[in-house]
Coordinates of C-alpha atoms and ligand atoms in Angstrom, one line a residue:
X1 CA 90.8 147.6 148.9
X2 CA 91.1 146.9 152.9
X3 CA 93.4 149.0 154.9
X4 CA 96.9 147.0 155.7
X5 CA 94.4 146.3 159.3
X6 CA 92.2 145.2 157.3
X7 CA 89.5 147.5 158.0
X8 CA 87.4 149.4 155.0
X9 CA 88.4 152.7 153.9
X10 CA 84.7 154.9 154.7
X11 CA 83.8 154.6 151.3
X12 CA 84.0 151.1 150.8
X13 CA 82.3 150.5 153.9
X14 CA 79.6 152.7 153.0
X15 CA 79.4 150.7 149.3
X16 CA 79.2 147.2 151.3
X17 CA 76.8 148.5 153.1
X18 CA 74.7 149.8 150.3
X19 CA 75.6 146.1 148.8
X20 CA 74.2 144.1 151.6
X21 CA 71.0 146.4 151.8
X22 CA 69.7 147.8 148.5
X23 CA 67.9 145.7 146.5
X24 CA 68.9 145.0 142.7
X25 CA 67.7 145.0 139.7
X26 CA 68.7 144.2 135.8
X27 CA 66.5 145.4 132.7
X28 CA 67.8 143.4 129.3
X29 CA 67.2 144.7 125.9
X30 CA 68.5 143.5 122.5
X31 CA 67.4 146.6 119.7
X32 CA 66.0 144.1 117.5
X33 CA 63.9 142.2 120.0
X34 CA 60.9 144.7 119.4
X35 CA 57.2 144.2 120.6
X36 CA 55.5 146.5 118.3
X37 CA 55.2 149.8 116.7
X38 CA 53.1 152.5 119.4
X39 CA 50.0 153.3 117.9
X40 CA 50.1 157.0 119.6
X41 CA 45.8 156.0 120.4
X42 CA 47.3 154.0 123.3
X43 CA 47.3 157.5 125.3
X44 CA 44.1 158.5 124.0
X45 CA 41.6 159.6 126.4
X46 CA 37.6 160.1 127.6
X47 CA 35.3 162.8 127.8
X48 CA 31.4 162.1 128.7
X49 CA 28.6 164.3 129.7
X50 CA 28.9 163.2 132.9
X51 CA 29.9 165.7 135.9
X52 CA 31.3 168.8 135.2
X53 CA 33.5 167.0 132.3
X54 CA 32.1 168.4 129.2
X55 CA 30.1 171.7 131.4
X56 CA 32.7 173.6 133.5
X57 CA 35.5 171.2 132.4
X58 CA 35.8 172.0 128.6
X59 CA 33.1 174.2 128.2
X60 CA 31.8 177.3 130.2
X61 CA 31.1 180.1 128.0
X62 CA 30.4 182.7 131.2
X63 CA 33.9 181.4 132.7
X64 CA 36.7 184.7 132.0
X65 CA 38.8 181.2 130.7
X66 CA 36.6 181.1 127.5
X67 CA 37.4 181.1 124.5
X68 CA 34.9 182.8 121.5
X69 CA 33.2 179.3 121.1
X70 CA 32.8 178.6 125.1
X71 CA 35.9 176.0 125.3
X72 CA 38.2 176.8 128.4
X73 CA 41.2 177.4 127.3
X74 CA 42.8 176.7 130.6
X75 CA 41.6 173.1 130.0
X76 CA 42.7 173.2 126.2
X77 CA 46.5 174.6 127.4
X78 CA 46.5 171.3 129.8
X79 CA 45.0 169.0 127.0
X80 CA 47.5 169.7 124.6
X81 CA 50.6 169.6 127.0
X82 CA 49.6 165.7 126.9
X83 CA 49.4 165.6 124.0
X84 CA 46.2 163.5 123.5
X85 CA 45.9 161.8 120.3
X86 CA 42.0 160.7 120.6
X87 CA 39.5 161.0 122.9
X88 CA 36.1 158.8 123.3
X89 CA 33.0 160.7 123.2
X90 CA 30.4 161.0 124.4
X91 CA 30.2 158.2 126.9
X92 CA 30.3 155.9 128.8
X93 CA 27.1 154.9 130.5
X94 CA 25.7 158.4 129.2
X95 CA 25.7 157.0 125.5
X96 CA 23.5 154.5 126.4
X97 CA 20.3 156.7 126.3
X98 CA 21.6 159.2 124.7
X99 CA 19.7 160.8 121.3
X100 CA 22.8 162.4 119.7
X101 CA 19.9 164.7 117.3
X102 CA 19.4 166.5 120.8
X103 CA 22.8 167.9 120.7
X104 CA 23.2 169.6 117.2
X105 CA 21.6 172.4 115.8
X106 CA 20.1 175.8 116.9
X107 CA 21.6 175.6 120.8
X108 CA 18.3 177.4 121.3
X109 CA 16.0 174.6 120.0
X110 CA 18.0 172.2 121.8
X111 CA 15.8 170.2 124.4
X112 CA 16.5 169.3 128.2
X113 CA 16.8 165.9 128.7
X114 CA 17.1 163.3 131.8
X115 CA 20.0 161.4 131.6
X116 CA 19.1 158.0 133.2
X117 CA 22.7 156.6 134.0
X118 CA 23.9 159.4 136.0
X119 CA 20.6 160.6 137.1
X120 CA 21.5 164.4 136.1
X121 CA 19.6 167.1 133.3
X122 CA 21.1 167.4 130.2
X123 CA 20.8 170.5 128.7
X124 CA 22.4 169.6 125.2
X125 CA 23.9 172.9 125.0
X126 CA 27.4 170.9 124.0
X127 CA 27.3 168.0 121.2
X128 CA 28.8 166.1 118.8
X129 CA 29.7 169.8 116.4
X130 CA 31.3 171.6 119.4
X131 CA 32.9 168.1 120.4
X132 CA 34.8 167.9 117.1
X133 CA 35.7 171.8 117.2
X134 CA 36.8 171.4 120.6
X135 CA 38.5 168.3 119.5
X136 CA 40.5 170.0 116.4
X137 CA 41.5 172.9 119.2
X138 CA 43.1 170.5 121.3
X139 CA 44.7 168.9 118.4
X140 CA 43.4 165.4 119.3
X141 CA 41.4 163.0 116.9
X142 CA 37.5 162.0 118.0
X143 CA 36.5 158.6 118.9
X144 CA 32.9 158.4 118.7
X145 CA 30.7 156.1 120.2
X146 CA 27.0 155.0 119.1
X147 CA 24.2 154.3 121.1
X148 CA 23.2 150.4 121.5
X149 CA 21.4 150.2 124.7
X150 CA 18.4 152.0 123.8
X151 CA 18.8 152.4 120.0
X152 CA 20.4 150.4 117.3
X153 CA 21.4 149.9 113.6
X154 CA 19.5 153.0 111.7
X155 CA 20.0 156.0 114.3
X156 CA 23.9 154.4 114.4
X157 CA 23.9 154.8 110.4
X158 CA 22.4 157.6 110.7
X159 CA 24.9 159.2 113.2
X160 CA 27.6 157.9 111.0
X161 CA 26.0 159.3 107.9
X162 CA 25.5 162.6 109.7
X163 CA 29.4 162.6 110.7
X164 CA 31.5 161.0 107.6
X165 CA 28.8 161.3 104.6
X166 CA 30.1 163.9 101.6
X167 CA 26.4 165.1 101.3
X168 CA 23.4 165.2 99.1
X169 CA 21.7 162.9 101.6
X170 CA 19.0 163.8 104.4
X171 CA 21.6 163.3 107.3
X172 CA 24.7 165.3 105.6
X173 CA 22.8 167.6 104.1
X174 CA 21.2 168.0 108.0
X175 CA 25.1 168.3 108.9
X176 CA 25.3 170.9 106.4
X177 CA 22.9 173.3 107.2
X178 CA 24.5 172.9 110.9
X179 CA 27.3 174.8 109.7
X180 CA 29.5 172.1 108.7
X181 CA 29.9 172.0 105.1
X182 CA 33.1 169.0 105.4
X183 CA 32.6 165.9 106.7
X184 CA 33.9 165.0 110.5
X185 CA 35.5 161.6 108.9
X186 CA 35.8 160.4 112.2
X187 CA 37.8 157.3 112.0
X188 CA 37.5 155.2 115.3
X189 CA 33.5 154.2 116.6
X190 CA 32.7 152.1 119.6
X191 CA 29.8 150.2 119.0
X192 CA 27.9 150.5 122.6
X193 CA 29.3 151.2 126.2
X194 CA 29.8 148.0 128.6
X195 CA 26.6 146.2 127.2
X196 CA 27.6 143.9 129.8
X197 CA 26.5 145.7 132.8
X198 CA 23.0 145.4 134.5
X199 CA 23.9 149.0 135.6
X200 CA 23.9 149.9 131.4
X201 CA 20.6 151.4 130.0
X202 CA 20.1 148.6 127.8
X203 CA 21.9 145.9 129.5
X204 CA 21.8 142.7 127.0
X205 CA 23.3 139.1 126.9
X206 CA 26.2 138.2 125.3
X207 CA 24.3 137.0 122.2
X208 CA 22.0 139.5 122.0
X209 CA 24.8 142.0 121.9
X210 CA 27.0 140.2 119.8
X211 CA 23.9 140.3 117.0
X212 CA 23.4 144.0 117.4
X213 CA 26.9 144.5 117.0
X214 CA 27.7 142.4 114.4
X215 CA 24.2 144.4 112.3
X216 CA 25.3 147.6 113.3
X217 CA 28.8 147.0 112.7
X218 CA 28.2 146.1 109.2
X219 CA 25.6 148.5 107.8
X220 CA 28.3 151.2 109.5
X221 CA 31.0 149.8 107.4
X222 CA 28.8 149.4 104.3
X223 CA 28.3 153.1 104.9
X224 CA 32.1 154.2 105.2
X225 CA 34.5 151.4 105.1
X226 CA 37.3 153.6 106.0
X227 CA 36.1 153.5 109.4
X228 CA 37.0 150.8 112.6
X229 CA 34.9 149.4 115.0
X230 CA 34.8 148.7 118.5
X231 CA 33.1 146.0 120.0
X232 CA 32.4 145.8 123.7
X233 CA 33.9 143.8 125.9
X234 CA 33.6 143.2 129.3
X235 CA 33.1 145.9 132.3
X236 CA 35.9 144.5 133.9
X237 CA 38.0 141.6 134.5
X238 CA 35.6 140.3 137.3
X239 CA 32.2 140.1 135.3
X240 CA 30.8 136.7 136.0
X241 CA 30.9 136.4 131.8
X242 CA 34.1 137.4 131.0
X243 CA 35.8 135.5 128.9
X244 CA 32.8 133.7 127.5
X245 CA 31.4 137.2 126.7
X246 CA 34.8 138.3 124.4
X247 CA 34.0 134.5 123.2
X248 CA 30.7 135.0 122.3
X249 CA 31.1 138.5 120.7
X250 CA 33.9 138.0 118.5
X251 CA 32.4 134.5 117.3
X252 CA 29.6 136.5 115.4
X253 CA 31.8 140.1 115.0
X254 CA 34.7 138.4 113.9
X255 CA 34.2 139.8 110.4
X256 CA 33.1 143.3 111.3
X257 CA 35.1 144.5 114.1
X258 CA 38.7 145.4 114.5
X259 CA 39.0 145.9 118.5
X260 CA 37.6 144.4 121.7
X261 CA 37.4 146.8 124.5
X262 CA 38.6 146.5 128.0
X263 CA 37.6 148.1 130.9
X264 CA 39.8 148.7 134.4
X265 CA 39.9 150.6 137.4
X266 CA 41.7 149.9 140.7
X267 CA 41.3 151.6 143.9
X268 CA 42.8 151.6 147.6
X269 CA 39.8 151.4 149.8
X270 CA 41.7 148.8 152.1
X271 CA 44.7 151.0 152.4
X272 CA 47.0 148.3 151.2
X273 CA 49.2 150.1 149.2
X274 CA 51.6 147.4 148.2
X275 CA 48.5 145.3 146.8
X276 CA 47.2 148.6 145.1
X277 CA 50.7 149.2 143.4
X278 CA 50.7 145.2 142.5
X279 CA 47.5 146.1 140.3
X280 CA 49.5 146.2 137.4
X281 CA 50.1 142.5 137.4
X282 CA 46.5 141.7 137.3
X283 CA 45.9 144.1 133.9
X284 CA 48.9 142.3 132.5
X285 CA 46.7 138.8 133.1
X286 CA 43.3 140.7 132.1
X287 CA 45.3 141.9 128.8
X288 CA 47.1 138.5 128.4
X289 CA 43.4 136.5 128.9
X290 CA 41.8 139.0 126.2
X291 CA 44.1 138.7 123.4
X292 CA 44.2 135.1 123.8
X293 CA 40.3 134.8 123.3
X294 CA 41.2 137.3 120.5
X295 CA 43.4 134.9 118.6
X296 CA 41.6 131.4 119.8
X297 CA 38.6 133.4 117.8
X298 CA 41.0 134.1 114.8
X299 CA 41.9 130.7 114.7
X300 CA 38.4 129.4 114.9
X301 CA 37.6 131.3 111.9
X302 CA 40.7 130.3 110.2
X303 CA 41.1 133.9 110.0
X304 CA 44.0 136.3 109.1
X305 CA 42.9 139.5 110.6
X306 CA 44.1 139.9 114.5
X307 CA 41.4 141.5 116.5
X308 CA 43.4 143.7 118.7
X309 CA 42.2 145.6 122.4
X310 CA 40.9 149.1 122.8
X311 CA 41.4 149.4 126.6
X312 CA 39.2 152.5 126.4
X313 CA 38.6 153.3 130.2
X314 CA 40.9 152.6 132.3
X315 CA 42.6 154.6 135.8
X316 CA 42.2 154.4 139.6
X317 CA 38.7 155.2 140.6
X318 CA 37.3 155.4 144.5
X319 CA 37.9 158.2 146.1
X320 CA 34.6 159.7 145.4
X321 CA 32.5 156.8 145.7
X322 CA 31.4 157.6 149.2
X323 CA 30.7 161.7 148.0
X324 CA 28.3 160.8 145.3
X325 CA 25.9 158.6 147.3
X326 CA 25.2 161.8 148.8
X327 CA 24.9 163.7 145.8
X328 CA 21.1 165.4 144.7
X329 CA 19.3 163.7 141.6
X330 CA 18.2 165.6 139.1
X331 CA 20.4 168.5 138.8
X332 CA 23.2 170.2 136.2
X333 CA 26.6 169.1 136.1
X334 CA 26.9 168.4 139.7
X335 CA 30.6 167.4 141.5
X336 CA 30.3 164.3 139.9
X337 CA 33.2 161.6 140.3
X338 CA 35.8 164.1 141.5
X339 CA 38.3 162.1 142.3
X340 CA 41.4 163.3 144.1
X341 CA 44.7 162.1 143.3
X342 CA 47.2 160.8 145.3
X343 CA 50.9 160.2 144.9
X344 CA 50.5 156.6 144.7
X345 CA 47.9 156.6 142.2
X346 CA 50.2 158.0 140.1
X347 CA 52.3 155.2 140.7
X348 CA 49.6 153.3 139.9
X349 CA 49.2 155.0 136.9
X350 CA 52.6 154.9 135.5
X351 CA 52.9 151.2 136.1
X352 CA 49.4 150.4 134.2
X353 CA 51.3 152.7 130.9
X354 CA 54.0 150.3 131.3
X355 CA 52.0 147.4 131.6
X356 CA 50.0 149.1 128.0
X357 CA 53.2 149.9 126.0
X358 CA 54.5 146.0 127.2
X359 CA 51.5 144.7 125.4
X360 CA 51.9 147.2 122.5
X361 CA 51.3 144.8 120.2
X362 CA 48.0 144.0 121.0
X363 CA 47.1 147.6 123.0
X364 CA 46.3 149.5 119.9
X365 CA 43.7 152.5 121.4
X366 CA 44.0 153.2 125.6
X367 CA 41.6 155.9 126.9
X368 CA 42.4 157.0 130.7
X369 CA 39.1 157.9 132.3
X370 CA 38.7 160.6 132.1
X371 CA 40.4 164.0 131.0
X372 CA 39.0 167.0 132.7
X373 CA 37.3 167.0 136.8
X374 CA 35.7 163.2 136.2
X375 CA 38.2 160.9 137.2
X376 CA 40.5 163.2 135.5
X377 CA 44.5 164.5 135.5
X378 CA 43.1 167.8 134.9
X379 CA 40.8 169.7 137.5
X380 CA 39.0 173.1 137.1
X381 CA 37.1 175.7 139.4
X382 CA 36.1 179.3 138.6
X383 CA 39.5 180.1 138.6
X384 CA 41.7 178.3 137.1
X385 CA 42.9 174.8 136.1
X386 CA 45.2 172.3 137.6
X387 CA 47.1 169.0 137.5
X388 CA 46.8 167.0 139.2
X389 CA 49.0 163.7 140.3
X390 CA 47.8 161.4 137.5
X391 CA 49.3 164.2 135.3
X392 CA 52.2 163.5 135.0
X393 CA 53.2 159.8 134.2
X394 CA 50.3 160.2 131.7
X395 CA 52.0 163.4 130.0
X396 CA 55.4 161.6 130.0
X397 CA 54.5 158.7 128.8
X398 CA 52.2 160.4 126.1
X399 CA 54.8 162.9 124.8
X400 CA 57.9 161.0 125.3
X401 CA 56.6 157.3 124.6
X402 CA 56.8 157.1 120.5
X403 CA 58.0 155.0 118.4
X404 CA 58.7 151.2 119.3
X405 CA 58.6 149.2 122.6
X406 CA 61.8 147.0 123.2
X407 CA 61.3 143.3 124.5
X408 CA 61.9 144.4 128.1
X409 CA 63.3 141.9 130.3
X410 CA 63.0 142.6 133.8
X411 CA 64.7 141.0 136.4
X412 CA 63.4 142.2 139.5
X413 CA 63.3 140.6 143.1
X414 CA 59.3 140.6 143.5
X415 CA 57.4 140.4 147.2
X416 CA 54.0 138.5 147.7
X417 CA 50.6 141.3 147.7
X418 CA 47.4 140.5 149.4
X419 CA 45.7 140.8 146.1
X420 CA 47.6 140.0 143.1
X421 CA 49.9 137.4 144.4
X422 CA 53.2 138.0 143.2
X423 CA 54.8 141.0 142.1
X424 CA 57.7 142.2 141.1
X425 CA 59.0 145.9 142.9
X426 CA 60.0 147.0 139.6
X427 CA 58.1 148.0 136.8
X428 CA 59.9 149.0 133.8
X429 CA 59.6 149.2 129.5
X430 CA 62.2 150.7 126.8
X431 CA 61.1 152.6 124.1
X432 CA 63.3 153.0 121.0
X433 CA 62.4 156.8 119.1
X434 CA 63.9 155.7 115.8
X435 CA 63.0 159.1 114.7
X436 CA 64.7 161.0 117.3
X437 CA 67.5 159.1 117.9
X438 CA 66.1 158.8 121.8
X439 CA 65.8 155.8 123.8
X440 CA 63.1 156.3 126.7
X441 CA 63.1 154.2 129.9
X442 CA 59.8 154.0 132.2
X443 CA 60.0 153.2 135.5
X444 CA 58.6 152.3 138.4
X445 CA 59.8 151.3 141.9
X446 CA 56.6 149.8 144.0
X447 CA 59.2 149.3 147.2
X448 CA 57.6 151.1 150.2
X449 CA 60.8 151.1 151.6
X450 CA 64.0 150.6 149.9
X451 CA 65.3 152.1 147.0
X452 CA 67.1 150.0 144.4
X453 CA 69.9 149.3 142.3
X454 CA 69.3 148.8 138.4
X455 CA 72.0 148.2 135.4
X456 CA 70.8 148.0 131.6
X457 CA 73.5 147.0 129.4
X458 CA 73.5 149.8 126.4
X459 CA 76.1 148.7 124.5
X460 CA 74.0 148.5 121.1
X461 CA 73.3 152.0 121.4
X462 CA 77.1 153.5 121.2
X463 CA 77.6 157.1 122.6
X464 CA 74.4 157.2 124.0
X465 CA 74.4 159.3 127.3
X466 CA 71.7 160.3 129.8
X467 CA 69.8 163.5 128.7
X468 CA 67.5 163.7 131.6
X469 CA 66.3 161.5 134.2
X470 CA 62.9 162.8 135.7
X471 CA 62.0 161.4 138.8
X472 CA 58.5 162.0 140.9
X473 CA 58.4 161.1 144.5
X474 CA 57.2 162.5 148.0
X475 CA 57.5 161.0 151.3
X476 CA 53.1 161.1 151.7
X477 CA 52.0 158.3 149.6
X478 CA 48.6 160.5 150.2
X479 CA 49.8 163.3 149.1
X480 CA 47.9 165.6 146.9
X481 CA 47.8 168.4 144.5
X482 CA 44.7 171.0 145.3
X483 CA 44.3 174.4 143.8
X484 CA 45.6 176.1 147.1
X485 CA 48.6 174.0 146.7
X486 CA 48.9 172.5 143.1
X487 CA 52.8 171.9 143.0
X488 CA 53.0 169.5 146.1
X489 CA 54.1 166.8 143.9
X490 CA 55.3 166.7 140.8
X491 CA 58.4 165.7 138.8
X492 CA 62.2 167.0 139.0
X493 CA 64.9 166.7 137.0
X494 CA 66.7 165.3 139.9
X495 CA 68.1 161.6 139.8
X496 CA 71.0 159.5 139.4
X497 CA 70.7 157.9 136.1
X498 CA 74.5 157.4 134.1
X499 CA 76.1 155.4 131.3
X500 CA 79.3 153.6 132.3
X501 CA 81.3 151.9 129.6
X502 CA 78.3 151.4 128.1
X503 CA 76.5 150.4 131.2
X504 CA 73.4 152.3 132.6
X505 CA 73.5 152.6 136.2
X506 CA 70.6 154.0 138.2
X507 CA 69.2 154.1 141.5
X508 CA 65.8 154.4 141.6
X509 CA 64.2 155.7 144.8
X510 CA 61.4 154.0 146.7
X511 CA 57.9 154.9 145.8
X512 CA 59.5 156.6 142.6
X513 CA 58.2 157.5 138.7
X514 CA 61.3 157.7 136.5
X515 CA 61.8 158.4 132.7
X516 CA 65.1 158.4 131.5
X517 CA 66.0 159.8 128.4
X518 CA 69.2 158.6 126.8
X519 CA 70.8 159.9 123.5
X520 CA 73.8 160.6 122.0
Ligands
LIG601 O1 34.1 156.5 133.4 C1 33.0 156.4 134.2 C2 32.1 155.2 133.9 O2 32.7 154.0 134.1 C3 31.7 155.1 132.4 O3 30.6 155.9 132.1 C4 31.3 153.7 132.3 O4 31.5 153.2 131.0 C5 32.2 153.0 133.3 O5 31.5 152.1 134.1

C-alpha cells in the first residue's frame, strides 16, 4: 500500500508507526475452559469499630443524613450501588477484646469500654442488633466474627446461640426480649482476628490457636451445623510462620473449618509506582502458596473436602500511617486510618479483583478493608458522602463480575519491578454472565508510559458486539477525589473497544482501568 514512490500514504505511516511503538497484547479464551463459578462473597467487605467506621460512617443519629434508626443513608445509597454481598463484623483487631454482651440491649445500660487495640472508648451505642438491621438495609449478608484472643469456646457458643438459636434457651430468649423475635441465621463466622500477630490482644502460637479453633469450631457447629467457619491464617504473606502456621492450623481444623483467611495490604511509601502496580503478582504467589498448603492438608488427611481462602482484608493501606502516630489516645471515634486514595491505588485495586476472580476457584469470600472512612471507598463528613478512587474498580467488578471466570490466557510483554520481580503490564480476566447473556472483560494496563494494543479472539461468542467500554484514567497518578472536588477521577464511557469479524480489538491506555462489556 506504498505510493508508486514508494513512500506511505499518512495513514499507513501513522499505523507503522503505531506498529513499531505500541506495545501488544493477546488475551485467549476457550468458553468451556472455565475456573470456577463466582461466589458473589468474593466482593464482600469490612466494617469494625475502629475510626469513624461504624460512628459517623454508618451510624450518626444527630447527622440531618439519618435515617429513623441512626444509619446514614448517604453511606447506605453508596453501600448498595456496590452492591456488597457480606460484610465482616465487627473486627479486626477490635474483636479481639471485644465482649459482644456490651453491645446489645437497653442503649442506655450499655457500658463504656476501652478498646485495647486501637486505644480509643467504646461507647457500645452500635452492636451486633443494629449491625444486622443496618446490614438487611444495605441488602448485604453479615459475616460475623467471634472473639479468641481474650475469650473462647462458651462466650463464642453463646454468641452463636444468641444469633442463630430459635429460642426457649437463656441466650435466644436474651435475643428475644432485645426485640428480635427471629433468629439472625448468620451463615459465615470467623473464628478470631490474625491470632498470629504479637500486635493481637491475645496473640497465641500456631498450636495454641489451632486447638482453640478446632474446640470452638466444633461446639459452634454442634450448635448450628448450617453455619461455616473461618479459620485464621496468617497476617500477611511476610509473617516469619506463614506457611507452617496454615500447616499447623488446618492439620487439627481440618475437620471443622471450611476457609483459611488471608490477609494483604500494599502501599507506595517508596514512590515506586511500577513495583506498587506489580503487587498483584505477589497475591497471586501468596494465593497460589495458600491453597497449596490447603490441598497438601486435604491430602494428608486423605480428605475429600477442599478447604478454600477467605481473603477477608485485603486493599492498599499507608497513607495514614504517619497521621495516626500523632493521633490522642483515649478518645471517640477519632480520624482513624483515613486513608486517601489515589489514582493508582485504584489501579492497584482493580488488578488485586483480577488477580481474586483468577483464583475464583479457591477465592470463595474477599472482604476489602474497609467500607466506610477506615481504609474505605466510601468517605463521610457532616455533609455529605463521597467516593472515593478505590470506588470504582470495586463497584464494577462487584456489580458487573457474576457468573463464571474464563481460563484467561494472557500474553502480555512484562518489565522487571524492584519488588515483585517480573510482571506482566497487563492485567486482565473474562467473566462469562450465563444469565445475562454478557461477557465482562477486566483490565488493567500497569504501563507508566505506553498504551497498548490487545486482540481477543471472540469467535465462540457469535454476534457479540461491544456494549460499553468504561475506562478510568488521569494523567496524576496522585490524583485524588476530596469532598471539595469529588469527581476528579472517575470512570467514562470513553474508549476504543470493537469486534471485528469476530475479533476484539482494543487499545487500552496507559495507567488505565477498563471493563468491557460485550453482548449481542
Ligand atoms: O483493617 C485494619 C486492621 O488491619 C484490622 O483490624 C486487622 O485485622 C488488620 O491488621
Amino acid at each position: 500500500m506504498r505510493y508508486e514512490n514508494g513512500s506511505l500514504r499518512k495513514e499507513e505511516y501513522f499505523y507503522c508507526r503505531m506498529e513499531e511503538v505500541m506495545k501488544k497484547a493477546q488475551v485467549i479464551i476457550d468458553k468451556e475452559y472455565i475456573v470456577s463459578s463466582i461466589d458473589k462473597r468474593i466482593y464482600g467487605s469490612f466494617i469494625e469499630h475502629l475510626g469513624r467506621a461504624v460512628y459517623e460512617g454508618i451510624y450518626q443519629p444527630e447527622s440531618p443524613f439519618a435515617d429513623e434508626q441512626g444509619f446514614r443513608k448517604d453511606t447506605l445509597e453508596l453501600v448498595k450501588e456496590c452492591n456488597v454481598p457480606i460484610v465482616r463484623y465487627p473486627g479486626g483487631n477490635f474483636v479481639s477484646s471485644y465482649r459482644w454482651e456490651d453491645g446489645v440491649g437497653p442503649k442506655e445500660k450499655r457500658p463504656s469500654q476501652v478498646d485495647l487495640a486501637w486505644q480509643v472508648v467504646e461507647t457500645n451505642q452500635f452492636g451486633l442488633n443494629e449491625f444486622t438491621d443496618w446490614a438487611k438495609k444495605a441488602g448485604t449478608e453479615v459475616m460475623m466474627a467471634v472473639n479468641l484472643g481474650t475469650r473462647g469456646i462458651q462466650e463464642s457458643k453463646e454468641l452463636l446461640e444468641y444469633c442463630n438459636f430459635k429460642g426457649g434457651t437463656q441466650m435466644s430468649d436474651l435475643r428475644k426480649e432485645h426485640g428480635y423475635e427471629a433468629p439472625h441465621n448468620i451463615k459465615t463466622w470467623c473464628l478470631g482476628n490474625e491470632m498470629d500477630g504479637p500486635w493481637q490482644i491475645g496473640n497465641k502460637t500456631a498450636v495454641e490457636y489451632a486447638r482453640l479453633a478446632h474446640e470452638t469450631g466444633k461446639a459452634m457447629k454442634i450448635l448450628d451445623p448450617s453455619i461455616e467457619l473461618v479459620a485464621c491464617g496468617s497476617s500477611n504473606s511476610h509473617m516469619p510462620t506463614f506457611g507452617d502456621w496454615e500447616a499447623t492450623v488446618l492439620d487439627e481444623c481440618y475437620d471443622t473449618v471450611d476457609y483459611v483467611s488471608m490477609h494483604q495490604y500494599y502501599g507506595n511509601a517508596d514512590n515506586d509506582s511500577a513495583s506498587f502496580l506489580a503487587s498483584s503478582v505477589d497475591l497471586d504467589q501468596f494465593i497460589t502458596t495458600v491453597a497449596s498448603i490447603c490441598d497438601y492438608v486435604k491430602g494428608k488427611h486423605h480428605g475429600s473436602k477442599n478447604i478454600n481462602i477467605s481473603l477477608d482484608e485485603w486493599n492498599v493501606w499507608y497513607h495514614s500511617n504517619e497521621a495516626d502516630k500523632k493521633l490522642e489516645k483515649w478518645i471517640q471515634k477519632p480520624h482513624q486510618l483515613e486513608d486517601v486514595y489515589n489514582f493508582e491505588d485504584a489501579l492497584l485495586v482493580g488488578s488485586m479483583l483480577i488477580t481474586m476472580l483468577r483464583h475464583a476457584d479457591r477465592v470463595k469470600i474477599g472482604c476489602l478493608a474497609q467500607l466506610v472512612n477506615v481504609i474505605a471507598p466510601i468517605m463521610t463528613s457532616d455533609t455529605g458522602a463521597w467516593r472515593q478512587t478505590i470506588f470504582y474498580p470495586y463497584m464494577h467488578a462487584a456489580t458487573l463480575g457474576q457468573g463464571t471466570v474464563l481460563n484467561t490466557i494472557v500474553k502480555s510483554p512484562v518489565y522487571e519491578a524492584k519488588k515483585h520481580g517480573e510482571a506482566p503490564y497487563l492485567d486482565c480476566v473474562v467473566v462469562d454472565n450465563g444469565e445475562k447473556e454478557e461477557v465482562v472483560i477486566f483490565a488493567v494496563n500497569k504501563d507508566l508510559e505506553e498504551d497498548m494494543e490487545v486482540t481477543l479472539d471472540l469467535r465462540q461468542y457469535a454476534g457479540y458486539r461491544v456494549q460499553e467500554h468504561i475506562v478510568m484514567q488521569h494523567d496524576d497518578l496522585k490524583a485524588v477525589n476530596t469532598e471539595a472536588d469529588p469527581d476528579n477521577v472517575v470512570p467514562k464511557s470513553s474508549g476504543n473497544a470493537r469486534v471485528e469479524d469476530g475479533v476484539l480489538n482494543v487499545v487500552f491506555g496507559k495507567t488505565s482501568w477498563n471493563v468491557i462489556r460485550l453482548a449481542r
